[in-house]
Every structure is written in C-alpha cells, then in structure tokens.
PDB file of C-alpha atoms in Angstrom:
ATOM      1  CA  MET G   1     123.755 113.642 102.485  1.00 40.00           C
ATOM      2  CA  LYS G   2     125.722 115.480  99.811  1.00 49.00           C
ATOM      3  CA  ALA G   3     127.967 118.409 100.743  1.00 42.00           C
ATOM      4  CA  THR G   4     126.556 121.903 100.529  1.00 35.00           C
ATOM      5  CA  LEU G   5     128.980 122.586  97.655  1.00 39.00           C
ATOM      6  CA  THR G   6     126.866 120.344  95.432  1.00 43.00           C
ATOM      7  CA  ILE G   7     124.643 122.495  93.241  1.00 41.00           C
ATOM      8  CA  ILE G   8     121.171 121.076  92.581  1.00 37.00           C
ATOM      9  CA  LEU G   9     119.231 122.703  89.766  1.00 39.00           C
ATOM     10  CA  ALA G  10     116.045 121.079  88.501  1.00 35.00           C
ATOM     11  CA  LEU G  11     116.168 122.335  84.950  1.00 35.00           C
ATOM     12  CA  VAL G  12     114.026 120.353  82.541  1.00 32.00           C
ATOM     13  CA  ALA G  13     114.439 122.468  79.446  1.00 36.00           C
ATOM     14  CA  ASN G  14     112.467 122.229  76.254  1.00 32.00           C
ATOM     15  CA  MET G  15     115.627 122.241  74.145  1.00 33.00           C
ATOM     16  CA  MET G  16     115.441 119.024  72.161  1.00 33.00           C
ATOM     17  CA  SER G  17     115.761 120.595  68.710  1.00 34.00           C
ATOM     18  CA  ALA G  18     118.642 119.762  66.389  1.00 37.00           C
ATOM     19  CA  GLN G  19     120.026 123.278  66.579  1.00 39.00           C
ATOM     20  CA  MET G  20     120.212 126.210  68.948  1.00 40.00           C
ATOM     21  CA  LEU G  21     121.362 129.785  68.493  1.00 40.00           C
ATOM     22  CA  THR G  22     123.851 131.606  70.692  1.00 42.00           C
ATOM     23  CA  ARG G  23     123.445 135.286  71.578  1.00 40.00           C
ATOM     24  CA  ASP G  24     125.672 136.012  68.588  1.00 46.00           C
ATOM     25  CA  ASN G  25     123.250 134.085  66.347  1.00 47.00           C
ATOM     26  CA  GLU G  26     125.822 131.338  65.828  1.00 50.00           C
ATOM     27  CA  ALA G  27     123.986 128.163  64.784  1.00 53.00           C
ATOM     28  CA  LEU G  28     125.237 125.226  66.868  1.00 62.00           C
ATOM     29  CA  ASP G  29     124.614 121.546  66.211  1.00 74.00           C
ATOM     30  CA  THR G  30     123.264 119.730  69.270  1.00 83.00           C
ATOM     31  CA  LEU G  31     125.293 116.555  69.826  1.00 88.00           C
ATOM     32  CA  CYS G  32     123.049 115.213  72.609  1.00 90.00           C
ATOM     33  CA  GLN G  33     121.371 116.272  75.850  1.00 91.00           C
ATOM     34  CA  THR G  34     123.088 116.338  79.232  1.00 93.00           C
ATOM     35  CA  LYS G  35     122.332 113.974  82.067  1.00 94.00           C
ATOM     36  CA  PHE G  36     124.125 116.384  84.398  1.00 96.00           C
ATOM     37  CA  THR G  37     126.876 118.996  84.427  1.00 97.00           C
ATOM     38  CA  ALA G  38     129.813 118.706  86.835  1.00 98.00           C
ATOM     39  CA  VAL G  39     131.826 121.769  87.880  1.00 98.00           C
ATOM     40  CA  TYR G  40     135.546 121.487  88.673  1.00 98.00           C
ATOM     41  CA  GLN G  41     138.222 123.763  90.049  1.00 98.00           C
ATOM     42  CA  TYR G  42     141.237 123.306  87.809  1.00 98.00           C
ATOM     43  CA  THR G  43     144.602 124.468  89.168  1.00 98.00           C
ATOM     44  CA  ILE G  44     148.069 124.665  87.603  1.00 98.00           C
ATOM     45  CA  ASN G  45     151.153 125.145  89.767  1.00 98.00           C
ATOM     46  CA  THR G  46     153.771 126.852  87.631  1.00 98.00           C
ATOM     47  CA  SER G  47     156.122 129.881  87.680  1.00 98.00           C
ATOM     48  CA  ASP G  48     156.278 133.431  86.347  1.00 96.00           C
ATOM     49  CA  ALA G  49     158.879 135.118  84.125  1.00 95.00           C
ATOM     50  CA  GLU G  50     161.211 135.525  87.122  1.00 96.00           C
ATOM     51  CA  GLY G  51     160.956 131.875  88.085  1.00 96.00           C
ATOM     52  CA  LYS G  52     158.796 132.550  91.153  1.00 97.00           C
ATOM     53  CA  PRO G  53     156.124 129.909  91.869  1.00 98.00           C
ATOM     54  CA  VAL G  54     152.544 130.875  91.019  1.00 97.00           C
ATOM     55  CA  SER G  55     149.237 129.037  91.067  1.00 97.00           C
ATOM     56  CA  ASP G  56     146.594 129.643  88.385  1.00 97.00           C
ATOM     57  CA  SER G  57     143.023 128.462  88.815  1.00 97.00           C
ATOM     58  CA  ILE G  58     139.785 128.435  86.834  1.00 97.00           C
ATOM     59  CA  ARG G  59     136.406 126.696  86.968  1.00 97.00           C
ATOM     60  CA  LEU G  60     135.567 124.150  84.295  1.00 98.00           C
ATOM     61  CA  ALA G  61     132.195 122.703  83.284  1.00 97.00           C
ATOM     62  CA  LEU G  62     131.944 119.026  82.312  1.00 98.00           C
ATOM     63  CA  GLN G  63     128.670 118.397  80.475  1.00 97.00           C
ATOM     64  CA  VAL G  64     127.901 114.669  80.546  1.00 97.00           C
ATOM     65  CA  GLY G  65     125.589 112.961  78.053  1.00 95.00           C
ATOM     66  CA  ASP G  66     125.216 109.403  76.765  1.00 92.00           C
ATOM     67  CA  GLY G  67     128.597 108.593  75.231  1.00 92.00           C
ATOM     68  CA  VAL G  68     129.516 112.289  74.797  1.00 95.00           C
ATOM     69  CA  TRP G  69     130.998 114.698  77.325  1.00 96.00           C
ATOM     70  CA  LYS G  70     132.375 118.185  76.940  1.00 97.00           C
ATOM     71  CA  THR G  71     134.834 120.056  79.169  1.00 97.00           C
ATOM     72  CA  TRP G  72     135.145 123.820  78.783  1.00 95.00           C
ATOM     73  CA  ALA G  73     135.459 127.038  80.761  1.00 94.00           C
ATOM     74  CA  TYR G  74     132.573 127.364  83.217  1.00 94.00           C
ATOM     75  CA  ASP G  75     131.968 131.046  82.384  1.00 89.00           C
ATOM     76  CA  ARG G  76     131.563 130.190  78.693  1.00 86.00           C
ATOM     77  CA  TYR G  77     129.134 127.423  79.624  1.00 89.00           C
ATOM     78  CA  LEU G  78     127.079 129.858  81.748  1.00 86.00           C
ATOM     79  CA  PHE G  79     127.071 132.406  78.979  1.00 77.00           C
ATOM     80  CA  GLN G  80     125.862 129.940  76.332  1.00 75.00           C
ATOM     81  CA  GLN G  81     123.100 128.753  78.662  1.00 72.00           C
ATOM     82  CA  GLN G  82     122.105 132.447  78.958  1.00 64.00           C
ATOM     83  CA  ARG G  83     122.379 132.406  82.734  1.00 55.00           C
ATOM     84  CA  GLU G  84     124.444 135.570  82.937  1.00 47.00           C
ATOM     85  CA  GLY G  85     124.277 139.011  81.366  1.00 47.00           C
ATOM     86  CA  GLU G  86     126.567 140.889  79.020  1.00 48.00           C
ATOM     87  CA  MET G  87     130.255 140.130  79.238  1.00 49.00           C
ATOM     88  CA  GLY G  88     132.230 143.164  80.356  1.00 48.00           C
ATOM     89  CA  GLU G  89     135.217 144.359  82.341  1.00 49.00           C
ATOM     90  CA  ASP G  90     134.293 142.141  85.309  1.00 56.00           C
ATOM     91  CA  GLN G  91     134.905 139.073  83.106  1.00 64.00           C
ATOM     92  CA  MET G  92     138.480 140.130  82.328  1.00 71.00           C
ATOM     93  CA  PRO G  93     140.002 137.984  85.158  1.00 78.00           C
ATOM     94  CA  PHE G  94     138.278 134.896  83.710  1.00 81.00           C
ATOM     95  CA  LEU G  95     139.537 135.612  80.190  1.00 84.00           C
ATOM     96  CA  ARG G  96     143.045 136.291  81.475  1.00 88.00           C
ATOM     97  CA  ASN G  97     143.122 133.017  83.440  1.00 92.00           C
ATOM     98  CA  GLU G  98     141.746 131.128  80.473  1.00 93.00           C
ATOM     99  CA  ALA G  99     144.563 132.485  78.298  1.00 93.00           C
ATOM    100  CA  LEU G 100     147.228 131.982  81.004  1.00 95.00           C
ATOM    101  CA  MET G 101     146.218 128.329  81.432  1.00 97.00           C
ATOM    102  CA  HIS G 102     145.690 127.614  77.708  1.00 96.00           C
ATOM    103  CA  ILE G 103     142.204 126.198  78.320  1.00 96.00           C
ATOM    104  CA  ALA G 104     140.810 124.136  75.442  1.00 95.00           C
ATOM    105  CA  THR G 105     137.235 123.030  74.805  1.00 94.00           C
ATOM    106  CA  THR G 106     137.388 119.219  74.701  1.00 96.00           C
ATOM    107  CA  THR G 107     134.539 116.984  73.534  1.00 96.00           C
ATOM    108  CA  VAL G 108     134.989 113.240  74.045  1.00 96.00           C
ATOM    109  CA  GLY G 109     132.813 111.039  71.817  1.00 95.00           C
ATOM    110  CA  TYR G 110     132.449 113.577  69.004  1.00 92.00           C
ATOM    111  CA  PRO G 111     132.513 112.448  66.274  1.00 91.00           C
ATOM    112  CA  GLU G 112     131.689 108.903  67.403  1.00 91.00           C
ATOM    113  CA  GLY G 113     134.849 107.168  68.571  1.00 93.00           C
ATOM    114  CA  LYS G 114     136.805 110.424  68.379  1.00 95.00           C
ATOM    115  CA  THR G 115     137.790 113.337  70.600  1.00 96.00           C
ATOM    116  CA  THR G 116     137.651 116.923  69.328  1.00 94.00           C
ATOM    117  CA  ALA G 117     139.495 119.780  71.021  1.00 94.00           C
ATOM    118  CA  ILE G 118     139.247 123.474  70.178  1.00 93.00           C
ATOM    119  CA  GLU G 119     142.616 125.064  70.984  1.00 93.00           C
ATOM    120  CA  SER G 120     143.762 128.682  70.743  1.00 93.00           C
ATOM    121  CA  ILE G 121     147.068 130.163  69.650  1.00 93.00           C
ATOM    122  CA  PRO G 122     146.226 133.822  68.968  1.00 89.00           C
ATOM    123  CA  PRO G 123     145.218 135.000  66.482  1.00 86.00           C
ATOM    124  CA  LEU G 124     143.853 131.571  65.468  1.00 88.00           C
ATOM    125  CA  GLN G 125     141.680 128.823  66.893  1.00 89.00           C
ATOM    126  CA  TYR G 126     142.239 125.206  65.873  1.00 92.00           C
ATOM    127  CA  ALA G 127     139.895 122.205  65.729  1.00 92.00           C
ATOM    128  CA  VAL G 128     141.870 119.061  66.564  1.00 94.00           C
ATOM    129  CA  THR G 129     140.167 115.689  66.023  1.00 94.00           C
ATOM    130  CA  GLU G 130     141.828 112.453  67.114  1.00 95.00           C
ATOM    131  CA  ASP G 131     140.954 108.846  67.940  1.00 95.00           C
ATOM    132  CA  MET G 132     139.497 108.500  71.422  1.00 95.00           C
ATOM    133  CA  GLU G 133     142.120 107.109  73.801  1.00 93.00           C
ATOM    134  CA  LYS G 134     141.577 106.023  77.392  1.00 92.00           C
ATOM    135  CA  PRO G 135     144.202 106.241  80.132  1.00 95.00           C
ATOM    136  CA  THR G 136     145.509 102.947  81.505  1.00 94.00           C
ATOM    137  CA  TRP G 137     143.982 102.638  84.991  1.00 97.00           C
ATOM    138  CA  LYS G 138     144.795 100.493  88.017  1.00 97.00           C
ATOM    139  CA  MET G 139     142.450 100.356  91.005  1.00 95.00           C
ATOM    140  CA  THR G 140     144.135 100.940  94.356  1.00 95.00           C
ATOM    141  CA  GLU G 141     143.182 100.471  98.001  1.00 93.00           C
ATOM    142  CA  GLY G 142     141.497 103.238  99.913  1.00 89.00           C
ATOM    143  CA  SER G 143     138.677 105.731  99.604  1.00 91.00           C
ATOM    144  CA  ASN G 144     137.954 109.388 100.226  1.00 94.00           C
ATOM    145  CA  SER G 145     135.098 111.866 100.032  1.00 95.00           C
ATOM    146  CA  VAL G 146     134.760 114.585  97.389  1.00 96.00           C
ATOM    147  CA  CYS G 147     131.816 116.966  97.352  1.00 94.00           C
ATOM    148  CA  GLY G 148     129.869 114.594  99.608  1.00 94.00           C
ATOM    149  CA  TYR G 149     130.400 111.508  97.431  1.00 96.00           C
ATOM    150  CA  LEU G 150     132.296 108.447  98.657  1.00 97.00           C
ATOM    151  CA  CYS G 151     135.062 107.884  96.107  1.00 98.00           C
ATOM    152  CA  GLN G 152     137.412 105.036  95.272  1.00 97.00           C
ATOM    153  CA  LYS G 153     141.068 105.469  94.341  1.00 98.00           C
ATOM    154  CA  ALA G 154     142.873 104.648  91.109  1.00 98.00           C
ATOM    155  CA  ASN G 155     146.062 105.620  89.350  1.00 96.00           C
ATOM    156  CA  GLY G 156     147.005 105.569  85.717  1.00 96.00           C
ATOM    157  CA  GLU G 157     149.080 106.930  82.890  1.00 97.00           C
ATOM    158  CA  PHE G 158     148.036 109.005  79.921  1.00 97.00           C
ATOM    159  CA  ARG G 159     150.348 110.372  77.238  1.00 95.00           C
ATOM    160  CA  GLY G 160     153.450 110.659  79.351  1.00 93.00           C
ATOM    161  CA  LYS G 161     151.839 111.769  82.620  1.00 96.00           C
ATOM    162  CA  LYS G 162     150.929 109.692  85.676  1.00 97.00           C
ATOM    163  CA  TRP G 163     147.682 110.491  87.455  1.00 98.00           C
ATOM    164  CA  ASP G 164     146.197 109.780  90.893  1.00 98.00           C
ATOM    165  CA  VAL G 165     142.403 109.988  90.799  1.00 98.00           C
ATOM    166  CA  LEU G 166     139.236 109.480  92.803  1.00 98.00           C
ATOM    167  CA  TYR G 167     135.970 108.332  91.209  1.00 98.00           C
ATOM    168  CA  ALA G 168     132.405 108.069  92.502  1.00 98.00           C
ATOM    169  CA  GLU G 169     130.590 104.855  91.668  1.00 97.00           C
ATOM    170  CA  ASP G 170     127.354 106.541  92.837  1.00 96.00           C
ATOM    171  CA  ILE G 171     127.564 108.695  89.687  1.00 96.00           C
ATOM    172  CA  PRO G 172     127.352 106.068  86.910  1.00 93.00           C
ATOM    173  CA  THR G 173     129.366 107.430  84.000  1.00 96.00           C
ATOM    174  CA  ALA G 174     132.787 106.785  82.493  1.00 97.00           C
ATOM    175  CA  ALA G 175     133.355 110.534  82.132  1.00 98.00           C
ATOM    176  CA  GLY G 176     135.919 112.793  83.747  1.00 98.00           C
ATOM    177  CA  PRO G 177     137.402 116.248  83.240  1.00 98.00           C
ATOM    178  CA  TRP G 178     139.383 116.950  80.070  1.00 98.00           C
ATOM    179  CA  LYS G 179     140.376 113.600  78.455  1.00 97.00           C
ATOM    180  CA  LEU G 180     140.523 111.635  81.709  1.00 98.00           C
ATOM    181  CA  GLN G 181     137.877 108.903  81.489  1.00 97.00           C
ATOM    182  CA  GLY G 182     137.163 105.186  81.542  1.00 96.00           C
ATOM    183  CA  LEU G 183     136.470 104.405  85.221  1.00 97.00           C
ATOM    184  CA  PRO G 184     133.223 102.916  86.646  1.00 97.00           C
ATOM    185  CA  GLY G 185     132.048 106.258  87.994  1.00 97.00           C
ATOM    186  CA  LEU G 186     132.593 109.985  87.545  1.00 98.00           C
ATOM    187  CA  ILE G 187     136.193 111.103  88.139  1.00 98.00           C
ATOM    188  CA  THR G 188     135.855 113.608  90.977  1.00 98.00           C
ATOM    189  CA  TYR G 189     139.531 114.379  91.605  1.00 98.00           C
ATOM    190  CA  ALA G 190     142.679 114.034  89.500  1.00 98.00           C
ATOM    191  CA  ALA G 191     146.247 115.175  90.143  1.00 98.00           C
ATOM    192  CA  ASP G 192     149.396 114.401  88.190  1.00 98.00           C
ATOM    193  CA  ASP G 193     152.313 112.926  90.129  1.00 95.00           C
ATOM    194  CA  GLU G 194     154.391 116.108  89.722  1.00 96.00           C
ATOM    195  CA  GLY G 195     151.799 118.205  91.542  1.00 95.00           C
ATOM    196  CA  ILE G 196     151.333 120.533  88.552  1.00 98.00           C
ATOM    197  CA  HIS G 197     147.761 119.847  87.379  1.00 98.00           C
ATOM    198  CA  THR G 198     144.762 119.275  89.676  1.00 98.00           C
ATOM    199  CA  PHE G 199     141.060 118.851  88.866  1.00 98.00           C
ATOM    200  CA  LYS G 200     138.606 118.813  91.820  1.00 98.00           C
ATOM    201  CA  LEU G 201     134.833 118.472  91.667  1.00 98.00           C
ATOM    202  CA  ILE G 202     133.070 121.352  93.452  1.00 97.00           C
ATOM    203  CA  GLY G 203     129.434 120.875  92.398  1.00 96.00           C
ATOM    204  CA  ILE G 204     126.888 119.221  90.134  1.00 96.00           C
ATOM    205  CA  TYR G 205     123.924 120.566  88.167  1.00 91.00           C
ATOM    206  CA  GLN G 206     121.070 118.102  87.587  1.00 92.00           C
ATOM    207  CA  GLU G 207     119.831 119.417  84.248  1.00 91.00           C
ATOM    208  CA  ILE G 208     118.812 118.623  80.704  1.00 90.00           C
ATOM    209  CA  VAL G 209     120.380 121.057  78.232  1.00 89.00           C
ATOM    210  CA  PRO G 210     122.105 120.608  74.851  1.00 89.00           C
ATOM    211  CA  ILE G 211     125.747 119.657  74.475  1.00 91.00           C
ATOM    212  CA  THR G 212     126.899 121.593  71.424  1.00 87.00           C
ATOM    213  CA  HIS G 213     130.035 121.723  69.327  1.00 82.00           C
ATOM    214  CA  SER G 214     131.360 125.192  70.169  1.00 74.00           C
ATOM    215  CA  SER G 215     134.003 126.899  72.285  1.00 68.00           C
ATOM    216  CA  GLY G 216     131.608 129.774  72.966  1.00 62.00           C
ATOM    217  CA  SER G 217     132.173 133.312  71.645  1.00 54.00           C
ATOM    218  CA  VAL G 218     132.424 135.220  74.918  1.00 47.00           C
ATOM    219  CA  VAL G 219     135.002 137.676  73.634  1.00 45.00           C
ATOM    220  CA  SER G 220     132.640 139.273  71.136  1.00 40.00           C
ATOM    221  CA  LYS G 221     130.344 140.287  74.008  1.00 42.00           C
ATOM    222  CA  PHE G 222     132.778 142.820  75.430  1.00 42.00           C
ATOM    223  CA  SER G 223     131.780 146.421  74.865  1.00 38.00           C
ATOM    224  CA  MET G 224     131.696 146.540  71.071  1.00 39.00           C
ATOM    225  CA  GLU G 225     132.293 150.278  70.864  1.00 42.00           C
ATOM    226  CA  GLU G 226     135.174 150.210  73.333  1.00 44.00           C
ATOM    227  CA  LEU G 227     136.979 147.298  71.680  1.00 43.00           C
ATOM    228  CA  ARG G 228     135.848 148.143  68.150  1.00 44.00           C
ATOM    229  CA  MET G 229     135.214 144.447  67.553  1.00 45.00           C
ATOM    230  CA  LYS G 230     132.792 142.990  65.028  1.00 46.00           C
ATOM    231  CA  LYS G 231     130.072 140.603  66.104  1.00 43.00           C
ATOM    232  CA  THR G 232     131.544 137.568  64.391  1.00 48.00           C
ATOM    233  CA  VAL G 233     132.402 134.015  65.387  1.00 53.00           C
ATOM    234  CA  ILE G 234     136.111 133.166  65.362  1.00 62.00           C
ATOM    235  CA  PRO G 235     136.685 130.462  62.687  1.00 66.00           C
ATOM    236  CA  TYR G 236     138.639 127.262  63.306  1.00 78.00           C
ATOM    237  CA  GLU G 237     141.680 125.978  61.434  1.00 88.00           C
ATOM    238  CA  LYS G 238     142.049 122.186  61.288  1.00 91.00           C
ATOM    239  CA  ALA G 239     145.126 120.531  62.776  1.00 93.00           C
ATOM    240  CA  THR G 240     146.274 117.131  63.979  1.00 94.00           C
ATOM    241  CA  ARG G 241     147.152 116.570  67.624  1.00 94.00           C
ATOM    242  CA  GLU G 242     150.815 116.172  66.693  1.00 95.00           C
ATOM    243  CA  GLN G 243     150.790 119.465  64.783  1.00 95.00           C
ATOM    244  CA  MET G 244     149.077 121.208  67.700  1.00 95.00           C
ATOM    245  CA  GLN G 245     151.532 119.864  70.283  1.00 95.00           C
ATOM    246  CA  LYS G 246     154.482 120.992  68.182  1.00 95.00           C
ATOM    247  CA  GLN G 247     153.005 124.441  67.593  1.00 96.00           C
ATOM    248  CA  LYS G 248     152.175 125.006  71.272  1.00 96.00           C
ATOM    249  CA  LYS G 249     155.657 123.920  72.278  1.00 96.00           C
ATOM    250  CA  ASN G 250     157.204 126.268  69.707  1.00 96.00           C
ATOM    251  CA  VAL G 251     155.083 129.224  70.853  1.00 96.00           C
ATOM    252  CA  PHE G 252     154.181 128.819  74.533  1.00 97.00           C
ATOM    253  CA  GLY G 253     157.272 126.770  75.350  1.00 96.00           C
ATOM    254  CA  ASN G 254     159.650 129.309  73.797  1.00 96.00           C
ATOM    255  CA  ARG G 255     161.702 131.179  76.428  1.00 94.00           C
ATOM    256  CA  MET G 256     160.747 134.488  74.765  1.00 96.00           C
ATOM    257  CA  TYR G 257     157.041 133.916  75.453  1.00 97.00           C
ATOM    258  CA  LEU G 258     157.321 134.780  79.168  1.00 96.00           C
ATOM    259  CA  THR G 259     158.734 138.254  78.529  1.00 95.00           C
ATOM    260  CA  ASP G 260     157.188 139.006  75.130  1.00 93.00           C
ATOM    261  CA  PRO G 261     154.023 136.922  74.559  1.00 93.00           C
ATOM    262  CA  MET G 262     153.561 138.443  71.097  1.00 91.00           C
ATOM    263  CA  PHE G 263     157.071 137.603  69.870  1.00 92.00           C
ATOM    264  CA  TYR G 264     155.731 135.300  67.147  1.00 91.00           C
ATOM    265  CA  MET G 265     153.139 137.765  65.785  1.00 86.00           C
ATOM    266  CA  THR G 266     155.415 140.052  63.778  1.00 75.00           C
ATOM    267  CA  GLY G 267     153.362 142.167  61.393  1.00 64.00           C
ATOM    268  CA  GLN G 268     150.023 141.345  63.017  1.00 60.00           C
ATOM    269  CA  LYS G 269     147.640 144.203  62.251  1.00 55.00           C
ATOM    270  CA  GLU G 270     144.446 143.382  64.165  1.00 56.00           C
ATOM    271  CA  ILE G 271     145.677 144.184  67.682  1.00 57.00           C
ATOM    272  CA  LEU G 272     143.264 145.813  70.125  1.00 57.00           C
ATOM    273  CA  SER G 273     144.412 147.070  73.525  1.00 56.00           C
ATOM    274  CA  VAL G 274     142.069 147.134  76.517  1.00 53.00           C
ATOM    275  CA  GLY G 275     142.181 149.969  79.104  1.00 49.00           C
ATOM    276  CA  LYS G 276     144.796 150.434  81.792  1.00 43.00           C
ATOM    277  CA  GLU G 277     142.493 149.179  84.543  1.00 47.00           C
ATOM    278  CA  SER G 278     142.498 145.784  82.818  1.00 47.00           C
ATOM    279  CA  GLY G 279     146.265 145.517  82.854  1.00 55.00           C
ATOM    280  CA  ASN G 280     146.785 146.640  79.257  1.00 63.00           C
ATOM    281  CA  VAL G 281     145.965 143.213  77.890  1.00 69.00           C
ATOM    282  CA  GLN G 282     145.628 142.829  74.157  1.00 82.00           C
ATOM    283  CA  PHE G 283     143.245 141.012  71.851  1.00 81.00           C
ATOM    284  CA  VAL G 284     144.516 139.608  68.582  1.00 82.00           C
ATOM    285  CA  GLY G 285     141.969 138.189  66.163  1.00 75.00           C
ATOM    286  CA  GLY G 286     139.421 138.357  68.994  1.00 76.00           C
ATOM    287  CA  LEU G 287     141.570 136.231  71.333  1.00 84.00           C
ATOM    288  CA  LEU G 288     143.177 137.563  74.506  1.00 87.00           C
ATOM    289  CA  VAL G 289     146.970 137.566  74.851  1.00 90.00           C
ATOM    290  CA  PRO G 290     148.008 137.692  78.552  1.00 89.00           C
ATOM    291  CA  ASP G 291     150.164 140.648  79.542  1.00 87.00           C
ATOM    292  CA  LYS G 292     152.206 138.572  82.003  1.00 91.00           C
ATOM    293  CA  PRO G 293     152.319 134.914  80.874  1.00 95.00           C
ATOM    294  CA  HIS G 294     153.311 132.033  83.108  1.00 97.00           C
ATOM    295  CA  LYS G 295     155.446 129.016  82.268  1.00 97.00           C
ATOM    296  CA  TYR G 296     153.628 126.642  79.919  1.00 97.00           C
ATOM    297  CA  GLN G 297     152.707 123.327  81.566  1.00 97.00           C
ATOM    298  CA  PRO G 298     151.360 120.859  78.973  1.00 96.00           C
ATOM    299  CA  LEU G 299     148.829 118.217  79.973  1.00 97.00           C
ATOM    300  CA  GLU G 300     150.245 115.795  77.402  1.00 95.00           C
ATOM    301  CA  LEU G 301     153.950 115.022  77.081  1.00 93.00           C
ATOM    302  CA  LYS G 302     153.658 112.671  74.120  1.00 89.00           C
TER     303      LYS G 302
END
C-alpha cells in the first residue's frame, strides 16, 4: 500500500494536439505526453546576509514522458494545467521562494540528446541548451521507503557535487528531479554530501497531459492594474551553460548581492514595487527580485 502522501489523479485528458495555449494565449509546442507527474519538496540549507543559517523550501513538479522529463516549480505547473485561479498576493511567498532559490525550468531530452534549462537573472530569462550528461552512479547496499515505495540506494557524482540517492524500481523510468537521472527507477530522494541541497518525493499524479517547452508566465497574472504590467510573455536570451554559470556567479555570488540585490541593475527603468504587505519586493522586467536574498548555493560546481 502506498503512503497517503501519494496523490492519485485519474486524468485522461484529450490534449494530444501539437500545440496548446496558456491563459496568456502563449502558444506552446507539446514535446510529448506525460506518463505521470512526480512532486518533490526541494530544500536548500544556506545563510542570510548576517551569516545566520536559513532553510528555503519549494515544491517542484517533475513531468515524466517517454525520453523527456521536465522539472519546474509546482505552482507554475498547476497554473499551466489550469487547476488554480488567478495569481495574486497569496502567491507572493511562492514567487519569493522561487527567486530566493534561483529555480530553473529544466527539460531533459529536449531537443533529442540535449538538456534545456530556462534560467532567470532579472531582468532577463535565458534558454541554455547543452548535451545531455548523466551522473556517474554506483549502487550501494541498503534500502529505504519514500512515499510508500521501497527504494534502493546509490551514490554518484555530477559536475563537482557528490550525491546520495534513493530510487524506486517499481516506477520504471530513468528520470529524476532536475538533471539527476540514469538509474533503473525513479529517483525519489537525493541529497548532496554537504547537506545543502535535498530533493524528496512527496506525491505522484497518474495523468496524461502535455509536456511543453515553457517556464510558465505566472508573473503576468498578478493584478494587472496594481502592478501596471502588460500581458506579455517574457522572452528568452540564448546562452551556453558556461556563460550562465559565470554570470550567476558574478551576480548571485557577489558579496554585494546579499545586501543590495539590485546592485548590478544600474539605470534599470522598468522597476515595479509591490505593496508593503508583500515585503516591498520589486519586479524588474516582469521577474521578482527578492528583498532579502540568501547566500547563493549552486547545484553545479563545474
């Protein structure tokens, strides 16, 4: 019997067309259909501007198809599937956590043999396409249970970080959260050896819905009159992974970022402030800039 945390939704949707439209009328190419969607709690242990330890957490959706899987913020996934209403002030904590944790939308297997990530450094979004690369895994002794599934243990290394993971052979896929993949079963738990990053499965949707190439345009659904924002989709700039790593290190890794997160935006004109009840956060180019950033903890060190 699976744990009560497992979410079972029998959704057999008639959504097999080549394209779908978001609520903002953004045309999205359908890459494939899901076999299921796994939901994870992703946590980063880091520190604030004063060096005090803090823990940031957000839910992620992993949409799994045949040879393609997409990890992105769970609230964006819900919004695209039109399962929730208008985005408003109650979604501000999600947007703040997403910005604090530098959450990317990562699609493994798109294009074929590649991985594409949509990253944000306000006021711009970047589309980063690279060759698909699997971590080097080693099976280890022992087992554990995650979300009601019996899981085997493995450890591995990926781009400068060592990972301890659990995977469920009862869920036949090579997928996992983010870029972690390549085991004979869904990766249900992953933690780096420094105790900074943790992904833990908390539920599964049994569903057939499109996997699309989009980061979702949640921000434009905030009160248009209050934020004075246009109903437009934020465009992507193209960048290599090496360029993106360097840029994130220069911006988020700069010591000034913790006390002045807009230090690099001198002369930026399109700055919108949101009310005092929301912590005076600011949007630049439609992207949220956190009012109190936390120390940047990259997932890839090389």
